[in-house]
PDB file of C-alpha atoms and ligand atoms in Angstrom:
ATOM      1  CA  MET A   1      12.545  26.563  15.110  1.00 51.00           C
ATOM      2  CA  HIS A   2      14.992  23.634  15.447  1.00 53.00           C
ATOM      3  CA  ILE A   3      13.201  20.772  17.093  1.00 52.00           C
ATOM      4  CA  LYS A   4      14.187  17.243  16.113  1.00 54.00           C
ATOM      5  CA  MET A   5      11.480  14.826  15.059  1.00 47.00           C
ATOM      6  CA  PRO A   6      10.866  12.175  17.710  1.00 49.00           C
ATOM      7  CA  ALA A   7      12.902   9.023  17.253  1.00 53.00           C
ATOM      8  CA  SER A   8       9.703   7.094  17.722  1.00 87.00           C
ATOM      9  CA  PRO A   9       6.345   8.104  16.248  1.00 97.00           C
ATOM     10  CA  ARG A  10       3.667   5.979  17.935  1.00 98.00           C
ATOM     11  CA  ASN A  11       0.664   6.458  15.688  1.00 98.00           C
ATOM     12  CA  ILE A  12       1.382   6.174  11.999  1.00 98.00           C
ATOM     13  CA  ILE A  13      -1.026   6.279   9.081  1.00 99.00           C
ATOM     14  CA  LEU A  14       0.322   4.685   5.925  1.00 99.00           C
ATOM     15  CA  ILE A  15      -1.785   5.090   2.782  1.00 99.00           C
ATOM     16  CA  GLY A  16      -1.187   2.672  -0.096  1.00 98.00           C
ATOM     17  CA  ALA A  17       0.569   0.097   2.071  1.00 98.00           C
ATOM     18  CA  SER A  18      -0.400  -2.653  -0.393  1.00 98.00           C
ATOM     19  CA  GLY A  19       1.760  -1.191  -3.183  1.00 98.00           C
ATOM     20  CA  GLY A  20       5.385  -1.923  -3.997  1.00 98.00           C
ATOM     21  CA  ILE A  21       6.836   1.074  -2.173  1.00 98.00           C
ATOM     22  CA  GLY A  22       4.041   1.170   0.432  1.00 98.00           C
ATOM     23  CA  HIS A  23       4.534  -2.442   1.479  1.00 98.00           C
ATOM     24  CA  ALA A  24       8.277  -1.868   1.859  1.00 98.00           C
ATOM     25  CA  MET A  25       7.560   1.298   3.873  1.00 98.00           C
ATOM     26  CA  LEU A  26       5.247  -0.665   6.147  1.00 98.00           C
ATOM     27  CA  ALA A  27       7.952  -3.227   6.853  1.00 98.00           C
ATOM     28  CA  ALA A  28      10.561  -0.519   7.452  1.00 98.00           C
ATOM     29  CA  LEU A  29       8.315   1.496   9.796  1.00 98.00           C
ATOM     30  CA  VAL A  30       7.285  -1.527  11.869  1.00 98.00           C
ATOM     31  CA  GLU A  31      10.915  -2.636  12.126  1.00 98.00           C
ATOM     32  CA  ARG A  32      12.357   0.820  12.911  1.00 97.00           C
ATOM     33  CA  PHE A  33       9.702   2.026  15.373  1.00 98.00           C
ATOM     34  CA  ARG A  34       9.042  -0.837  17.780  1.00 97.00           C
ATOM     35  CA  ASP A  35       6.393   1.108  19.774  1.00 96.00           C
ATOM     36  CA  ALA A  36       4.440   2.266  16.756  1.00 98.00           C
ATOM     37  CA  ASN A  37       1.021   1.186  15.606  1.00 98.00           C
ATOM     38  CA  VAL A  38       0.401   1.543  11.901  1.00 98.00           C
ATOM     39  CA  ALA A  39      -3.018   2.113  10.352  1.00 98.00           C
ATOM     40  CA  ALA A  40      -2.314   0.808   6.861  1.00 98.00           C
ATOM     41  CA  THR A  41      -4.609   1.167   3.863  1.00 98.00           C
ATOM     42  CA  ARG A  42      -5.087  -0.923   0.758  1.00 98.00           C
ATOM     43  CA  PHE A  43      -7.624  -0.787  -2.039  1.00 98.00           C
ATOM     44  CA  ARG A  44      -7.663  -3.486  -4.747  1.00 98.00           C
ATOM     45  CA  SER A  45      -4.760  -5.599  -3.502  1.00 98.00           C
ATOM     46  CA  PRO A  46      -4.936  -7.962  -0.535  1.00 97.00           C
ATOM     47  CA  ALA A  47      -3.002  -7.106   2.621  1.00 97.00           C
ATOM     48  CA  PRO A  48       0.555  -8.243   1.798  1.00 95.00           C
ATOM     49  CA  VAL A  49       1.421  -8.955   5.433  1.00 96.00           C
ATOM     50  CA  GLN A  50      -0.204  -9.332   8.846  1.00 97.00           C
ATOM     51  CA  HIS A  51       1.424  -7.922  11.984  1.00 97.00           C
ATOM     52  CA  GLU A  52       0.188  -7.361  15.537  1.00 98.00           C
ATOM     53  CA  ARG A  53       0.975  -3.628  15.316  1.00 98.00           C
ATOM     54  CA  VAL A  54      -0.602  -3.132  11.883  1.00 98.00           C
ATOM     55  CA  GLN A  55      -4.316  -2.496  11.417  1.00 98.00           C
ATOM     56  CA  TRP A  56      -5.504  -2.824   7.826  1.00 98.00           C
ATOM     57  CA  HIS A  57      -8.216  -0.582   6.415  1.00 98.00           C
ATOM     58  CA  LEU A  58      -9.905  -0.604   3.033  1.00 98.00           C
ATOM     59  CA  LEU A  59      -9.867   2.873   1.494  1.00 98.00           C
ATOM     60  CA  ASP A  60     -10.480   4.186  -2.001  1.00 98.00           C
ATOM     61  CA  VAL A  61      -8.545   7.434  -1.918  1.00 98.00           C
ATOM     62  CA  ARG A  62     -10.673   8.780  -4.792  1.00 98.00           C
ATOM     63  CA  ASP A  63     -13.636   8.969  -2.418  1.00 98.00           C
ATOM     64  CA  PRO A  64     -13.517  12.263  -0.451  1.00 98.00           C
ATOM     65  CA  GLY A  65     -16.357  11.172   1.834  1.00 98.00           C
ATOM     66  CA  ALA A  66     -14.565   7.934   2.694  1.00 98.00           C
ATOM     67  CA  ILE A  67     -11.378   9.832   3.558  1.00 98.00           C
ATOM     68  CA  ALA A  68     -13.298  12.281   5.751  1.00 98.00           C
ATOM     69  CA  GLY A  69     -15.182   9.542   7.604  1.00 98.00           C
ATOM     70  CA  TRP A  70     -12.113   7.378   8.084  1.00 98.00           C
ATOM     71  CA  ALA A  71      -9.883  10.257   9.195  1.00 98.00           C
ATOM     72  CA  ALA A  72     -12.445  11.235  11.827  1.00 98.00           C
ATOM     73  CA  THR A  73     -11.818   7.913  13.639  1.00 98.00           C
ATOM     74  CA  PHE A  74      -8.288   9.009  14.651  1.00 98.00           C
ATOM     75  CA  ASP A  75      -7.746  10.996  17.829  1.00 98.00           C
ATOM     76  CA  ARG A  76      -3.981  11.550  17.654  1.00 98.00           C
ATOM     77  CA  VAL A  77      -1.627  10.907  14.762  1.00 98.00           C
ATOM     78  CA  ASP A  78       2.150  11.423  14.616  1.00 98.00           C
ATOM     79  CA  TRP A  79       2.972  10.536  11.016  1.00 98.00           C
ATOM     80  CA  VAL A  80       0.928  10.389   7.838  1.00 98.00           C
ATOM     81  CA  VAL A  81       2.765   8.887   4.880  1.00 99.00           C
ATOM     82  CA  ASN A  82       0.982   8.569   1.548  1.00 99.00           C
ATOM     83  CA  CYS A  83       2.382   5.946  -0.830  1.00 99.00           C
ATOM     84  CA  ALA A  84      -0.721   5.543  -3.022  1.00 98.00           C
ATOM     85  CA  GLY A  85      -0.383   6.584  -6.628  1.00 98.00           C
ATOM     86  CA  PHE A  86      -1.495   6.076 -10.215  1.00 98.00           C
ATOM     87  CA  LEU A  87       0.386   6.148 -13.515  1.00 98.00           C
ATOM     88  CA  HIS A  88      -1.405   3.711 -15.808  1.00 97.00           C
ATOM     89  CA  GLY A  89      -4.430   1.428 -15.766  1.00 94.00           C
ATOM     90  CA  PRO A  90      -7.571   0.562 -17.679  1.00 89.00           C
ATOM     91  CA  ALA A  91      -8.248   4.316 -17.896  1.00 77.00           C
ATOM     92  CA  GLY A  92      -5.060   4.751 -19.975  1.00 90.00           C
ATOM     93  CA  GLY A  93      -1.353   5.435 -19.643  1.00 96.00           C
ATOM     94  CA  PRO A  94       1.048   8.370 -19.794  1.00 98.00           C
ATOM     95  CA  GLU A  95       0.748  10.528 -22.903  1.00 98.00           C
ATOM     96  CA  LYS A  96       3.635  10.944 -25.370  1.00 97.00           C
ATOM     97  CA  THR A  97       1.942  13.937 -26.998  1.00 98.00           C
ATOM     98  CA  ILE A  98      -0.739  16.488 -26.107  1.00 98.00           C
ATOM     99  CA  ARG A  99      -2.814  14.907 -28.893  1.00 98.00           C
ATOM    100  CA  SER A 100      -3.319  11.874 -26.619  1.00 97.00           C
ATOM    101  CA  LEU A 101      -4.685  13.916 -23.719  1.00 98.00           C
ATOM    102  CA  GLU A 102      -8.012  12.641 -22.367  1.00 97.00           C
ATOM    103  CA  ALA A 103      -9.869  14.682 -19.765  1.00 97.00           C
ATOM    104  CA  GLU A 104     -10.953  11.615 -17.792  1.00 96.00           C
ATOM    105  CA  PHE A 105      -7.388  10.259 -17.581  1.00 97.00           C
ATOM    106  CA  LEU A 106      -6.054  13.609 -16.338  1.00 97.00           C
ATOM    107  CA  LEU A 107      -8.825  13.780 -13.740  1.00 97.00           C
ATOM    108  CA  GLU A 108      -8.089  10.216 -12.595  1.00 97.00           C
ATOM    109  CA  ASN A 109      -4.444  11.234 -12.036  1.00 98.00           C
ATOM    110  CA  ILE A 110      -5.582  14.205  -9.962  1.00 98.00           C
ATOM    111  CA  ARG A 111      -8.077  12.060  -8.041  1.00 98.00           C
ATOM    112  CA  VAL A 112      -5.396   9.549  -7.011  1.00 98.00           C
ATOM    113  CA  ASN A 113      -2.135  11.536  -6.993  1.00 98.00           C
ATOM    114  CA  THR A 114      -3.143  15.017  -5.817  1.00 99.00           C
ATOM    115  CA  LEU A 115      -6.421  15.349  -3.962  1.00 98.00           C
ATOM    116  CA  PRO A 116      -6.032  12.549  -1.362  1.00 99.00           C
ATOM    117  CA  THR A 117      -2.979  14.100   0.307  1.00 99.00           C
ATOM    118  CA  MET A 118      -4.822  17.415   0.540  1.00 99.00           C
ATOM    119  CA  LEU A 119      -7.926  15.777   2.018  1.00 99.00           C
ATOM    120  CA  LEU A 120      -5.829  13.790   4.495  1.00 99.00           C
ATOM    121  CA  ALA A 121      -4.117  17.024   5.564  1.00 98.00           C
ATOM    122  CA  LYS A 122      -7.513  18.664   6.006  1.00 98.00           C
ATOM    123  CA  HIS A 123      -9.259  15.894   7.887  1.00 98.00           C
ATOM    124  CA  LEU A 124      -6.267  14.825  10.010  1.00 98.00           C
ATOM    125  CA  SER A 125      -5.203  18.361  10.883  1.00 98.00           C
ATOM    126  CA  ALA A 126      -6.632  18.231  14.430  1.00 98.00           C
ATOM    127  CA  ALA A 127      -5.274  14.733  15.131  1.00 98.00           C
ATOM    128  CA  LEU A 128      -1.816  15.748  13.877  1.00 98.00           C
ATOM    129  CA  LYS A 129      -1.899  18.832  16.066  1.00 98.00           C
ATOM    130  CA  LYS A 130      -1.981  16.586  19.135  1.00 98.00           C
ATOM    131  CA  SER A 131       1.406  15.106  18.162  1.00 98.00           C
ATOM    132  CA  ALA A 132       4.632  16.463  19.664  1.00 97.00           C
ATOM    133  CA  ALA A 133       6.192  16.349  16.201  1.00 97.00           C
ATOM    134  CA  PRO A 134       3.705  15.743  13.415  1.00 98.00           C
ATOM    135  CA  LEU A 135       4.859  14.698   9.973  1.00 98.00           C
ATOM    136  CA  LEU A 136       2.971  14.589   6.695  1.00 98.00           C
ATOM    137  CA  ALA A 137       4.849  13.100   3.752  1.00 98.00           C
ATOM    138  CA  SER A 138       3.618  12.076   0.334  1.00 99.00           C
ATOM    139  CA  VAL A 139       5.429  10.151  -2.359  1.00 99.00           C
ATOM    140  CA  SER A 140       5.615  12.438  -5.377  1.00 98.00           C
ATOM    141  CA  ALA A 141       7.903  11.938  -8.393  1.00 98.00           C
ATOM    142  CA  ARG A 142      10.779  13.841  -9.968  1.00 98.00           C
ATOM    143  CA  VAL A 143       8.719  14.091 -13.148  1.00 98.00           C
ATOM    144  CA  GLY A 144       6.472  16.450 -11.169  1.00 98.00           C
ATOM    145  CA  SER A 145       9.362  18.909 -10.962  1.00 98.00           C
ATOM    146  CA  ILE A 146       8.811  21.849 -13.338  1.00 98.00           C
ATOM    147  CA  GLU A 147      12.460  22.856 -13.264  1.00 98.00           C
ATOM    148  CA  ASP A 148      13.678  19.316 -13.912  1.00 97.00           C
ATOM    149  CA  ASN A 149      11.351  18.673 -16.869  1.00 97.00           C
ATOM    150  CA  ARG A 150      13.657  18.009 -19.804  1.00 95.00           C
ATOM    151  CA  LEU A 151      11.939  15.155 -21.632  1.00 96.00           C
ATOM    152  CA  GLY A 152       8.334  16.370 -21.781  1.00 98.00           C
ATOM    153  CA  GLY A 153       5.421  13.973 -22.225  1.00 98.00           C
ATOM    154  CA  TRP A 154       3.442  12.302 -19.425  1.00 98.00           C
ATOM    155  CA  TYR A 155       1.153  15.341 -19.155  1.00 98.00           C
ATOM    156  CA  SER A 156      -1.430  13.983 -16.736  1.00 98.00           C
ATOM    157  CA  TYR A 157       1.003  12.345 -14.317  1.00 98.00           C
ATOM    158  CA  ARG A 158       3.369  15.338 -14.346  1.00 98.00           C
ATOM    159  CA  VAL A 159       0.503  17.767 -13.776  1.00 98.00           C
ATOM    160  CA  SER A 160      -0.912  15.700 -10.892  1.00 98.00           C
ATOM    161  CA  LYS A 161       2.477  15.428  -9.164  1.00 98.00           C
ATOM    162  CA  ALA A 162       3.335  19.107  -9.741  1.00 98.00           C
ATOM    163  CA  ALA A 163      -0.027  19.998  -8.182  1.00 99.00           C
ATOM    164  CA  LEU A 164       0.706  17.630  -5.288  1.00 99.00           C
ATOM    165  CA  ASN A 165       4.040  19.383  -4.779  1.00 98.00           C
ATOM    166  CA  MET A 166       2.363  22.784  -4.710  1.00 98.00           C
ATOM    167  CA  ALA A 167      -0.179  21.519  -2.189  1.00 99.00           C
ATOM    168  CA  LEU A 168       2.588  20.199   0.079  1.00 99.00           C
ATOM    169  CA  LYS A 169       4.608  23.413  -0.166  1.00 98.00           C
ATOM    170  CA  THR A 170       1.505  25.474   0.615  1.00 98.00           C
ATOM    171  CA  LEU A 171       0.625  23.236   3.553  1.00 99.00           C
ATOM    172  CA  SER A 172       4.141  23.626   4.935  1.00 98.00           C
ATOM    173  CA  ILE A 173       3.642  27.400   5.003  1.00 98.00           C
ATOM    174  CA  GLU A 174       0.330  27.051   6.850  1.00 98.00           C
ATOM    175  CA  TRP A 175       1.906  24.564   9.268  1.00 98.00           C
ATOM    176  CA  LYS A 176       4.597  27.075  10.295  1.00 98.00           C
ATOM    177  CA  HIS A 177       1.767  28.716  12.260  1.00 98.00           C
ATOM    178  CA  SER A 178      -0.786  25.963  12.799  1.00 98.00           C
ATOM    179  CA  HIS A 179       1.621  23.027  13.451  1.00 98.00           C
ATOM    180  CA  PRO A 180       4.942  24.731  14.322  1.00 98.00           C
ATOM    181  CA  ARG A 181       6.522  21.511  15.570  1.00 97.00           C
ATOM    182  CA  GLY A 182       5.586  19.722  12.369  1.00 98.00           C
ATOM    183  CA  CYS A 183       7.151  18.869   9.065  1.00 98.00           C
ATOM    184  CA  VAL A 184       5.751  18.447   5.555  1.00 98.00           C
ATOM    185  CA  ALA A 185       7.708  16.595   2.876  1.00 98.00           C
ATOM    186  CA  ALA A 186       7.381  15.636  -0.793  1.00 98.00           C
ATOM    187  CA  LEU A 187       9.378  12.496  -1.626  1.00 99.00           C
ATOM    188  CA  HIS A 188      10.946  11.196  -4.833  1.00 98.00           C
ATOM    189  CA  PRO A 189      11.686   7.452  -4.670  1.00 98.00           C
ATOM    190  CA  GLY A 190      13.810   7.077  -7.804  1.00 98.00           C
ATOM    191  CA  THR A 191      12.723   4.361 -10.223  1.00 98.00           C
ATOM    192  CA  ASN A 192      11.556   1.361  -8.233  1.00 98.00           C
ATOM    193  CA  ASP A 193      10.751  -2.096  -9.455  1.00 97.00           C
ATOM    194  CA  THR A 194       6.974  -2.057  -8.843  1.00 98.00           C
ATOM    195  CA  ALA A 195       3.788  -2.639 -10.843  1.00 96.00           C
ATOM    196  CA  LEU A 196       3.546   1.109 -11.444  1.00 97.00           C
ATOM    197  CA  SER A 197       6.892   1.396 -13.254  1.00 97.00           C
ATOM    198  CA  ARG A 198       7.040  -2.074 -14.832  1.00 95.00           C
ATOM    199  CA  PRO A 199       5.878  -1.056 -18.343  1.00 96.00           C
ATOM    200  CA  PHE A 200       8.480   1.742 -18.403  1.00 95.00           C
ATOM    201  CA  GLN A 201      11.598  -0.015 -17.115  1.00 96.00           C
ATOM    202  CA  ALA A 202      13.110  -1.052 -20.487  1.00 94.00           C
ATOM    203  CA  ASN A 203      15.539   1.879 -20.718  1.00 92.00           C
ATOM    204  CA  VAL A 204      16.396   2.060 -17.022  1.00 95.00           C
ATOM    205  CA  PRO A 205      19.943   0.826 -16.303  1.00 96.00           C
ATOM    206  CA  PRO A 206      19.854  -1.978 -13.703  1.00 95.00           C
ATOM    207  CA  GLU A 207      21.824   0.108 -11.204  1.00 96.00           C
ATOM    208  CA  ASN A 208      19.110   2.793 -11.366  1.00 96.00           C
ATOM    209  CA  LEU A 209      16.212   0.389 -10.818  1.00 97.00           C
ATOM    210  CA  PHE A 210      15.767   0.159  -7.050  1.00 98.00           C
ATOM    211  CA  ASP A 211      14.368  -2.552  -4.885  1.00 98.00           C
ATOM    212  CA  PRO A 212      11.619  -0.733  -2.901  1.00 98.00           C
ATOM    213  CA  VAL A 213      13.074  -2.264   0.281  1.00 98.00           C
ATOM    214  CA  TYR A 214      16.163  -0.093  -0.229  1.00 98.00           C
ATOM    215  CA  THR A 215      14.085   3.012  -0.997  1.00 98.00           C
ATOM    216  CA  ALA A 216      11.885   2.499   2.071  1.00 98.00           C
ATOM    217  CA  GLU A 217      14.916   2.184   4.350  1.00 98.00           C
ATOM    218  CA  MET A 218      16.262   5.442   2.934  1.00 98.00           C
ATOM    219  CA  PHE A 219      12.883   7.192   3.277  1.00 98.00           C
ATOM    220  CA  VAL A 220      12.425   6.159   6.916  1.00 98.00           C
ATOM    221  CA  THR A 221      15.927   7.394   7.757  1.00 98.00           C
ATOM    222  CA  LEU A 222      15.280  10.657   5.903  1.00 98.00           C
ATOM    223  CA  LEU A 223      11.896  11.259   7.538  1.00 98.00           C
ATOM    224  CA  SER A 224      13.139  10.488  11.027  1.00 97.00           C
ATOM    225  CA  GLU A 225      15.910  13.080  10.609  1.00 96.00           C
ATOM    226  CA  LEU A 226      13.675  15.920   9.361  1.00 97.00           C
ATOM    227  CA  ASP A 227      12.796  18.867  11.559  1.00 95.00           C
ATOM    228  CA  PRO A 228      10.489  21.896  11.224  1.00 98.00           C
ATOM    229  CA  ALA A 229      13.309  24.041   9.856  1.00 97.00           C
ATOM    230  CA  ARG A 230      13.460  21.734   6.820  1.00 97.00           C
ATOM    231  CA  SER A 231       9.716  21.461   6.316  1.00 98.00           C
ATOM    232  CA  GLY A 232       8.339  22.228   2.851  1.00 98.00           C
ATOM    233  CA  ASN A 233      10.983  20.559   0.717  1.00 98.00           C
ATOM    234  CA  PHE A 234      11.065  17.971  -2.045  1.00 98.00           C
ATOM    235  CA  TRP A 235      13.513  15.200  -1.185  1.00 98.00           C
ATOM    236  CA  ALA A 236      14.960  12.349  -3.193  1.00 98.00           C
ATOM    237  CA  TRP A 237      15.322   8.976  -1.456  1.00 98.00           C
ATOM    238  CA  ASP A 238      18.975   9.704  -0.666  1.00 98.00           C
ATOM    239  CA  GLY A 239      18.247  12.987   1.119  1.00 98.00           C
ATOM    240  CA  THR A 240      19.254  15.284  -1.734  1.00 98.00           C
ATOM    241  CA  PRO A 241      16.785  18.089  -2.517  1.00 98.00           C
ATOM    242  CA  VAL A 242      14.857  17.937  -5.797  1.00 98.00           C
ATOM    243  CA  PRO A 243      14.058  21.306  -7.417  1.00 98.00           C
ATOM    244  CA  TRP A 244      10.357  22.160  -7.391  1.00 98.00           C
TER     245      TRP A 244
HETATM  246  N1  NAP B   1       7.747   2.923  -8.807  1.00 61.91           N
HETATM  247  C1  NAP B   1       8.402   3.995  -9.247  1.00 61.91           C
HETATM  248  O1  NAP B   1       9.400   3.881  -9.982  1.00 61.91           O
HETATM  249  C2  NAP B   1       7.955   5.380  -8.829  1.00 61.91           C
HETATM  250  C3  NAP B   1       8.698   6.475  -9.280  1.00 61.91           C
HETATM  251  C4  NAP B   1       8.309   7.750  -8.889  1.00 61.91           C
HETATM  252  C5  NAP B   1       7.220   7.906  -8.063  1.00 61.91           C
HETATM  253  N2  NAP B   1       6.509   6.818  -7.650  1.00 61.91           N
HETATM  254  C6  NAP B   1       5.346   7.041  -6.770  1.00 61.91           C
HETATM  255  O2  NAP B   1       5.433   6.181  -5.661  1.00 61.91           O
HETATM  256  C7  NAP B   1       4.127   5.902  -5.150  1.00 61.91           C
HETATM  257  C8  NAP B   1       3.993   4.397  -4.947  1.00 61.91           C
HETATM  258  O3  NAP B   1       4.085   3.763  -6.199  1.00 61.91           O
HETATM  259  P1  NAP B   1       4.459   2.223  -6.372  1.00 61.91           P
HETATM  260  O4  NAP B   1       5.564   2.157  -7.329  1.00 61.91           O
HETATM  261  O5  NAP B   1       4.588   1.567  -5.053  1.00 61.91           O
HETATM  262  O6  NAP B   1       3.135   1.704  -7.129  1.00 61.91           O
HETATM  263  P2  NAP B   1       2.231   0.421  -6.929  1.00 61.91           P
HETATM  264  O7  NAP B   1       3.041  -0.757  -6.560  1.00 61.91           O
HETATM  265  O8  NAP B   1       1.398   0.350  -8.184  1.00 61.91           O
HETATM  266  O9  NAP B   1       1.301   0.805  -5.679  1.00 61.91           O
HETATM  267  C9  NAP B   1       0.306   1.773  -5.810  1.00 61.91           C
HETATM  268  C10 NAP B   1      -0.437   1.889  -4.493  1.00 61.91           C
HETATM  269  O10 NAP B   1      -1.458   2.879  -4.643  1.00 61.91           O
HETATM  270  C11 NAP B   1      -2.683   2.326  -4.197  1.00 61.91           C
HETATM  271  N3  NAP B   1      -3.802   2.906  -4.903  1.00 61.91           N
HETATM  272  C12 NAP B   1      -3.938   3.148  -6.227  1.00 61.91           C
HETATM  273  N4  NAP B   1      -5.158   3.646  -6.486  1.00 61.91           N
HETATM  274  C13 NAP B   1      -5.794   3.728  -5.300  1.00 61.91           C
HETATM  275  C14 NAP B   1      -7.080   4.160  -4.897  1.00 61.91           C
HETATM  276  N5  NAP B   1      -7.964   4.627  -5.775  1.00 61.91           N
HETATM  277  N6  NAP B   1      -7.394   4.099  -3.583  1.00 61.91           N
HETATM  278  C15 NAP B   1      -6.503   3.633  -2.676  1.00 61.91           C
HETATM  279  N7  NAP B   1      -5.276   3.206  -2.978  1.00 61.91           N
HETATM  280  C16 NAP B   1      -4.936   3.259  -4.286  1.00 61.91           C
HETATM  281  C17 NAP B   1      -2.593   0.851  -4.502  1.00 61.91           C
HETATM  282  O11 NAP B   1      -3.527   0.132  -3.709  1.00 61.91           O
HETATM  283  P3  NAP B   1      -4.097  -1.304  -4.201  1.00 61.91           P
HETATM  284  O12 NAP B   1      -2.973  -2.015  -4.901  1.00 61.91           O
HETATM  285  O13 NAP B   1      -4.536  -1.970  -2.941  1.00 61.91           O
HETATM  286  O14 NAP B   1      -5.237  -1.006  -5.118  1.00 61.91           O
HETATM  287  C18 NAP B   1      -1.144   0.592  -4.073  1.00 61.91           C
HETATM  288  O15 NAP B   1      -1.091   0.443  -2.677  1.00 61.91           O
HETATM  289  C19 NAP B   1       3.146   6.508  -6.173  1.00 61.91           C
HETATM  290  O16 NAP B   1       2.712   7.751  -5.700  1.00 61.91           O
HETATM  291  C20 NAP B   1       4.006   6.712  -7.410  1.00 61.91           C
HETATM  292  O17 NAP B   1       3.521   7.760  -8.220  1.00 61.91           O
HETATM  293  C21 NAP B   1       6.841   5.562  -8.005  1.00 61.91           C
END
């Protein structure tokens, strides 16, 4: 089915809008879609910006009950974009070797990087069905690509993003029947200059280290040009497909 996404989603949910990429996405969405209201979430960080069309919500995406309760407050949703993510923190950082694997760190990666998108898809399914052209997109990472894995390492993060990718692909197959006008997308942002990547930027050439403002502009353009025929793909910021 070839139906173009609407130029103007009106009800947007943006998870992780307090992060580097999320904040830039919020600005790009508000600027691009002048009729849209954005329900934006943050967790530990303060709201980076106030805007009359942005409603801020506090949400710990590791809490399935909180996601369910919050999602139930929405009647109709056009776009859900998840920019929340975890790579390192007090619980640890990416592993160089399997000998560094810690069960709790792997589970924390799954709790933040994998499960929330699946729970949002579950609990917002009915609200998305009311949209003329629903979209669910989640920021993944190229390191979650099995085919593209040349360097190894980063077990927990890779596993959580590969699982996220599988969830999105599987959802896209279900949506062909349940949400035939809809589109599901996994997104790779490139390396962006944010708190998440800061400890790992040393070997990134300056031309490959993006300002999230640039990435967000590219993502919004990409998402607004998707259609159901291209649902269930993994896209880099510039619109090129990433192998699963
Ligand atoms: N930066 C890169 O180079 C890069 C590369 C590939 C993929 N990515 C992916 O891009 C996405 C955004 O990353 P970023 O670079 O923008 O990172 P960031 O600046 O560290 O932002 C992370 C976001 O996730 C939110 N978050 C983390 N844990 C949460 C929790 N338990 N509950 C609710 N929100 C939570 C944070 O909220 P608070 O700050 O309010 O706690 C923040 O909004 C992530 O999925 C990441 O894996 C980034």
